[in-house]
Amino acid sequence: MTGSASSVLKTDTRLLSENLFLNYGLESLFKDVAIIAGNVNYIIFDIDDYYTVQQYITSTFKAVLIGIVTHNEYNFIDEHHAIYRIKVDASIAEWRELLILAAAGQFFPRSEKVRLTANERNVLAMLVKGMDIRQISCELNVHLKTIYSVRYHVLTKLGCRTVLDYQILSVSK
């Protein structure tokens, strides 16, 4: 991972991402826009790098984590340390607002918990058990396309890209 510091802020800002375009864009943003956000240390990272960044978090950790997301990725993370999230295409005004709220320890309003139907819970439970789509289709006596559709919608609701992401979530809880 690459790390760089911005001298525009009166704080230490580290961009932890292997995405060079993201790093360059954020560095330009912080150079072009003077953001006064108090005396807070920020770590800005691509949400895909969450598990890598997580290893650096300790109980004495004194920084604000900001995860950049492309959609509702990793909404399932029930973190012990506050993580602020911002969309990758956020405007400069949204960045300003986020940094000011983060400095004050406030959060954006978050969406409610995900609600799954009974059918979605059944399919998800079978996926976690390791059953493949064909086995689930036979077990529930429904068409393969229905199971693919249900799986896609469940994983989208949970903010996971794959069943593996969901299994990591299950193990962590």
PDB file of C-alpha atoms in Angstrom:
ATOM      1  CA  MET A   1       0.000   0.000   0.000  1.00  0.00           C
ATOM      2  CA  THR A   2       1.135   3.491  -0.653  1.00  0.00           C
ATOM      3  CA  GLY A   3       0.926   6.271   1.847  1.00  0.00           C
ATOM      4  CA  SER A   4       1.345   9.972   1.363  1.00  0.00           C
ATOM      5  CA  ALA A   5       0.644  13.001   3.474  1.00  0.00           C
ATOM      6  CA  SER A   6      -1.076  16.203   2.498  1.00  0.00           C
ATOM      7  CA  SER A   7       0.315  19.438   3.842  1.00  0.00           C
ATOM      8  CA  VAL A   8      -2.761  21.523   3.002  1.00  0.00           C
ATOM      9  CA  LEU A   9      -4.701  20.333   6.025  1.00  0.00           C
ATOM     10  CA  LYS A  10      -3.516  21.242   9.472  1.00  0.00           C
ATOM     11  CA  THR A  11      -3.760  17.540  10.196  1.00  0.00           C
ATOM     12  CA  ASP A  12      -1.985  14.405   9.129  1.00  0.00           C
ATOM     13  CA  THR A  13      -3.876  12.835   6.230  1.00  0.00           C
ATOM     14  CA  ARG A  14      -2.781   9.468   4.885  1.00  0.00           C
ATOM     15  CA  LEU A  15      -4.164   8.007   1.693  1.00  0.00           C
ATOM     16  CA  LEU A  16      -3.962   4.242   2.033  1.00  0.00           C
ATOM     17  CA  SER A  17      -4.867   2.687  -1.261  1.00  0.00           C
ATOM     18  CA  GLU A  18      -3.192   0.830  -4.082  1.00  0.00           C
ATOM     19  CA  ASN A  19      -5.498   2.672  -6.485  1.00  0.00           C
ATOM     20  CA  LEU A  20      -3.187   5.311  -7.957  1.00  0.00           C
ATOM     21  CA  PHE A  21      -6.045   7.193  -9.652  1.00  0.00           C
ATOM     22  CA  LEU A  22      -7.848   7.475  -6.327  1.00  0.00           C
ATOM     23  CA  ASN A  23      -4.696   8.667  -4.571  1.00  0.00           C
ATOM     24  CA  TYR A  24      -3.964  11.237  -7.276  1.00  0.00           C
ATOM     25  CA  GLY A  25      -7.543  12.526  -7.240  1.00  0.00           C
ATOM     26  CA  LEU A  26      -7.610  12.926  -3.473  1.00  0.00           C
ATOM     27  CA  GLU A  27      -4.207  14.593  -3.378  1.00  0.00           C
ATOM     28  CA  SER A  28      -5.421  17.072  -6.019  1.00  0.00           C
ATOM     29  CA  LEU A  29      -8.604  17.681  -4.050  1.00  0.00           C
ATOM     30  CA  PHE A  30      -6.685  18.475  -0.883  1.00  0.00           C
ATOM     31  CA  LYS A  31      -4.200  20.686  -2.749  1.00  0.00           C
ATOM     32  CA  ASP A  32      -6.874  22.666  -4.606  1.00  0.00           C
ATOM     33  CA  VAL A  33      -9.329  23.087  -1.774  1.00  0.00           C
ATOM     34  CA  ALA A  34      -8.324  24.428   1.604  1.00  0.00           C
ATOM     35  CA  ILE A  35     -10.340  22.413   4.082  1.00  0.00           C
ATOM     36  CA  ILE A  36     -10.093  23.504   7.683  1.00  0.00           C
ATOM     37  CA  ALA A  37     -11.236  20.558   9.723  1.00  0.00           C
ATOM     38  CA  GLY A  38      -9.657  21.014  13.083  1.00  0.00           C
ATOM     39  CA  ASN A  39      -6.833  19.080  14.665  1.00  0.00           C
ATOM     40  CA  VAL A  40      -7.802  15.581  13.546  1.00  0.00           C
ATOM     41  CA  ASN A  41      -5.765  12.840  11.889  1.00  0.00           C
ATOM     42  CA  TYR A  42      -7.460  11.148   8.942  1.00  0.00           C
ATOM     43  CA  ILE A  43      -6.809   7.839   7.221  1.00  0.00           C
ATOM     44  CA  ILE A  44      -8.558   7.701   3.853  1.00  0.00           C
ATOM     45  CA  PHE A  45      -8.725   4.325   2.139  1.00  0.00           C
ATOM     46  CA  ASP A  46     -10.586   2.389  -0.514  1.00  0.00           C
ATOM     47  CA  ILE A  47     -13.204   0.294   1.324  1.00  0.00           C
ATOM     48  CA  ASP A  48     -11.862  -2.769  -0.518  1.00  0.00           C
ATOM     49  CA  ASP A  49      -8.725  -2.383   1.606  1.00  0.00           C
ATOM     50  CA  TYR A  50     -10.730  -2.480   4.868  1.00  0.00           C
ATOM     51  CA  TYR A  51      -9.309  -5.773   6.084  1.00  0.00           C
ATOM     52  CA  THR A  52      -5.753  -4.574   5.410  1.00  0.00           C
ATOM     53  CA  VAL A  53      -6.338  -1.268   7.206  1.00  0.00           C
ATOM     54  CA  GLN A  54      -8.064  -3.080  10.087  1.00  0.00           C
ATOM     55  CA  GLN A  55      -4.784  -4.669  11.179  1.00  0.00           C
ATOM     56  CA  TYR A  56      -3.382  -1.203  11.959  1.00  0.00           C
ATOM     57  CA  ILE A  57      -6.269  -0.272  14.252  1.00  0.00           C
ATOM     58  CA  THR A  58      -5.546  -0.644  17.960  1.00  0.00           C
ATOM     59  CA  SER A  59      -7.362   0.421  21.095  1.00  0.00           C
ATOM     60  CA  THR A  60      -5.079   3.463  21.331  1.00  0.00           C
ATOM     61  CA  PHE A  61      -5.766   4.422  17.720  1.00  0.00           C
ATOM     62  CA  LYS A  62      -6.329   8.188  17.487  1.00  0.00           C
ATOM     63  CA  ALA A  63      -7.425   8.842  13.910  1.00  0.00           C
ATOM     64  CA  VAL A  64     -10.579   9.074  11.835  1.00  0.00           C
ATOM     65  CA  LEU A  65     -11.058   6.352   9.219  1.00  0.00           C
ATOM     66  CA  ILE A  66     -12.766   7.340   5.965  1.00  0.00           C
ATOM     67  CA  GLY A  67     -13.664   4.541   3.573  1.00  0.00           C
ATOM     68  CA  ILE A  68     -14.346   5.412  -0.048  1.00  0.00           C
ATOM     69  CA  VAL A  69     -17.085   3.230  -1.554  1.00  0.00           C
ATOM     70  CA  THR A  70     -18.406   2.738  -5.069  1.00  0.00           C
ATOM     71  CA  HIS A  71     -21.858   1.678  -3.848  1.00  0.00           C
ATOM     72  CA  ASN A  72     -23.114   0.161  -0.588  1.00  0.00           C
ATOM     73  CA  GLU A  73     -20.083  -2.087  -0.151  1.00  0.00           C
ATOM     74  CA  TYR A  74     -19.285  -3.438   3.278  1.00  0.00           C
ATOM     75  CA  ASN A  75     -22.381  -2.001   4.935  1.00  0.00           C
ATOM     76  CA  PHE A  76     -22.394  -5.226   6.937  1.00  0.00           C
ATOM     77  CA  ILE A  77     -19.219  -4.279   8.784  1.00  0.00           C
ATOM     78  CA  ASP A  78     -20.076  -3.782  12.426  1.00  0.00           C
ATOM     79  CA  GLU A  79     -16.867  -2.039  13.245  1.00  0.00           C
ATOM     80  CA  HIS A  80     -15.499  -1.395  16.711  1.00  0.00           C
ATOM     81  CA  HIS A  81     -13.851   1.778  15.455  1.00  0.00           C
ATOM     82  CA  ALA A  82     -15.928   4.427  13.698  1.00  0.00           C
ATOM     83  CA  ILE A  83     -15.591   4.352   9.932  1.00  0.00           C
ATOM     84  CA  TYR A  84     -16.991   7.175   7.876  1.00  0.00           C
ATOM     85  CA  ARG A  85     -18.059   6.282   4.357  1.00  0.00           C
ATOM     86  CA  ILE A  86     -18.203   8.488   1.285  1.00  0.00           C
ATOM     87  CA  LYS A  87     -19.037   7.688  -2.327  1.00  0.00           C
ATOM     88  CA  VAL A  88     -16.165   7.670  -4.781  1.00  0.00           C
ATOM     89  CA  ASP A  89     -17.897  10.319  -6.928  1.00  0.00           C
ATOM     90  CA  ALA A  90     -18.663  12.673  -4.015  1.00  0.00           C
ATOM     91  CA  SER A  91     -18.446  16.400  -4.622  1.00  0.00           C
ATOM     92  CA  ILE A  92     -16.034  18.758  -2.906  1.00  0.00           C
ATOM     93  CA  ALA A  93     -18.909  20.059  -0.762  1.00  0.00           C
ATOM     94  CA  GLU A  94     -19.657  16.499   0.413  1.00  0.00           C
ATOM     95  CA  TRP A  95     -15.976  15.995   1.297  1.00  0.00           C
ATOM     96  CA  ARG A  96     -15.953  19.249   3.262  1.00  0.00           C
ATOM     97  CA  GLU A  97     -19.105  18.241   5.134  1.00  0.00           C
ATOM     98  CA  LEU A  98     -17.725  14.782   5.899  1.00  0.00           C
ATOM     99  CA  LEU A  99     -14.401  16.091   7.205  1.00  0.00           C
ATOM    100  CA  ILE A 100     -16.101  18.670   9.414  1.00  0.00           C
ATOM    101  CA  LEU A 101     -18.581  16.100  10.782  1.00  0.00           C
ATOM    102  CA  ALA A 102     -15.763  13.610  11.363  1.00  0.00           C
ATOM    103  CA  ALA A 103     -13.730  16.220  13.233  1.00  0.00           C
ATOM    104  CA  ALA A 104     -16.746  16.855  15.479  1.00  0.00           C
ATOM    105  CA  GLY A 105     -17.385  13.119  15.942  1.00  0.00           C
ATOM    106  CA  GLN A 106     -20.796  13.237  14.252  1.00  0.00           C
ATOM    107  CA  PHE A 107     -22.100  10.825  11.633  1.00  0.00           C
ATOM    108  CA  PHE A 108     -24.137  11.049   8.468  1.00  0.00           C
ATOM    109  CA  PRO A 109     -27.540   9.445   8.927  1.00  0.00           C
ATOM    110  CA  ARG A 110     -27.195   5.772   7.962  1.00  0.00           C
ATOM    111  CA  SER A 111     -29.738   3.629   6.290  1.00  0.00           C
ATOM    112  CA  GLU A 112     -31.727   1.137   8.324  1.00  0.00           C
ATOM    113  CA  LYS A 113     -30.699  -2.459   8.825  1.00  0.00           C
ATOM    114  CA  VAL A 114     -31.294  -4.767   5.886  1.00  0.00           C
ATOM    115  CA  ARG A 115     -34.537  -6.715   6.018  1.00  0.00           C
ATOM    116  CA  LEU A 116     -34.639 -10.078   4.244  1.00  0.00           C
ATOM    117  CA  THR A 117     -37.707 -12.094   3.344  1.00  0.00           C
ATOM    118  CA  ALA A 118     -38.044 -15.681   4.567  1.00  0.00           C
ATOM    119  CA  ASN A 119     -37.197 -16.979   1.087  1.00  0.00           C
ATOM    120  CA  GLU A 120     -34.082 -14.798   0.926  1.00  0.00           C
ATOM    121  CA  ARG A 121     -32.966 -16.016   4.363  1.00  0.00           C
ATOM    122  CA  ASN A 122     -33.425 -19.656   3.259  1.00  0.00           C
ATOM    123  CA  VAL A 123     -31.365 -19.175   0.110  1.00  0.00           C
ATOM    124  CA  LEU A 124     -28.675 -17.305   2.031  1.00  0.00           C
ATOM    125  CA  ALA A 125     -28.491 -20.015   4.704  1.00  0.00           C
ATOM    126  CA  MET A 126     -28.083 -22.680   2.026  1.00  0.00           C
ATOM    127  CA  LEU A 127     -25.358 -20.671   0.295  1.00  0.00           C
ATOM    128  CA  VAL A 128     -23.479 -20.324   3.567  1.00  0.00           C
ATOM    129  CA  LYS A 129     -23.758 -24.087   4.139  1.00  0.00           C
ATOM    130  CA  GLY A 130     -21.846 -24.469   0.870  1.00  0.00           C
ATOM    131  CA  MET A 131     -24.679 -25.606  -1.364  1.00  0.00           C
ATOM    132  CA  ASP A 132     -24.402 -24.593  -5.000  1.00  0.00           C
ATOM    133  CA  ILE A 133     -27.197 -23.039  -7.047  1.00  0.00           C
ATOM    134  CA  ARG A 134     -28.292 -26.347  -8.571  1.00  0.00           C
ATOM    135  CA  GLN A 135     -28.612 -28.012  -5.148  1.00  0.00           C
ATOM    136  CA  ILE A 136     -30.604 -25.083  -3.774  1.00  0.00           C
ATOM    137  CA  SER A 137     -32.856 -25.162  -6.822  1.00  0.00           C
ATOM    138  CA  CYS A 138     -33.589 -28.871  -6.301  1.00  0.00           C
ATOM    139  CA  GLU A 139     -34.067 -28.440  -2.545  1.00  0.00           C
ATOM    140  CA  LEU A 140     -36.567 -25.588  -2.902  1.00  0.00           C
ATOM    141  CA  ASN A 141     -38.067 -26.928  -6.143  1.00  0.00           C
ATOM    142  CA  VAL A 142     -37.660 -23.652  -8.044  1.00  0.00           C
ATOM    143  CA  HIS A 143     -35.955 -22.701 -11.307  1.00  0.00           C
ATOM    144  CA  LEU A 144     -32.206 -21.984 -11.402  1.00  0.00           C
ATOM    145  CA  LYS A 145     -32.776 -18.432 -12.650  1.00  0.00           C
ATOM    146  CA  THR A 146     -34.946 -17.725  -9.616  1.00  0.00           C
ATOM    147  CA  ILE A 147     -32.156 -18.788  -7.265  1.00  0.00           C
ATOM    148  CA  TYR A 148     -29.594 -16.719  -9.189  1.00  0.00           C
ATOM    149  CA  SER A 149     -31.897 -13.713  -8.947  1.00  0.00           C
ATOM    150  CA  VAL A 150     -32.558 -14.177  -5.220  1.00  0.00           C
ATOM    151  CA  ARG A 151     -28.841 -14.637  -4.526  1.00  0.00           C
ATOM    152  CA  TYR A 152     -27.993 -11.488  -6.479  1.00  0.00           C
ATOM    153  CA  HIS A 153     -30.592  -9.397  -4.640  1.00  0.00           C
ATOM    154  CA  VAL A 154     -29.612 -10.716  -1.196  1.00  0.00           C
ATOM    155  CA  LEU A 155     -25.926 -10.033  -1.707  1.00  0.00           C
ATOM    156  CA  THR A 156     -26.724  -6.575  -3.088  1.00  0.00           C
ATOM    157  CA  LYS A 157     -28.873  -5.775  -0.046  1.00  0.00           C
ATOM    158  CA  LEU A 158     -26.053  -6.853   2.263  1.00  0.00           C
ATOM    159  CA  GLY A 159     -23.463  -4.856   0.365  1.00  0.00           C
ATOM    160  CA  CYS A 160     -21.452  -7.952  -0.522  1.00  0.00           C
ATOM    161  CA  ARG A 161     -20.021  -8.712  -3.933  1.00  0.00           C
ATOM    162  CA  THR A 162     -19.714 -12.459  -3.472  1.00  0.00           C
ATOM    163  CA  VAL A 163     -20.811 -15.236  -1.157  1.00  0.00           C
ATOM    164  CA  LEU A 164     -17.245 -15.227   0.168  1.00  0.00           C
ATOM    165  CA  ASP A 165     -17.718 -11.646   1.415  1.00  0.00           C
ATOM    166  CA  TYR A 166     -20.830 -12.802   3.246  1.00  0.00           C
ATOM    167  CA  GLN A 167     -19.032 -15.826   4.720  1.00  0.00           C
ATOM    168  CA  ILE A 168     -16.287 -13.534   6.025  1.00  0.00           C
ATOM    169  CA  LEU A 169     -19.041 -11.476   7.652  1.00  0.00           C
ATOM    170  CA  SER A 170     -20.576 -14.594   9.205  1.00  0.00           C
ATOM    171  CA  VAL A 171     -17.259 -15.764  10.629  1.00  0.00           C
ATOM    172  CA  SER A 172     -16.442 -12.323  12.049  1.00  0.00           C
ATOM    173  CA  LYS A 173     -19.702 -12.267  14.007  1.00  0.00           C
TER     174      LYS A 173
END
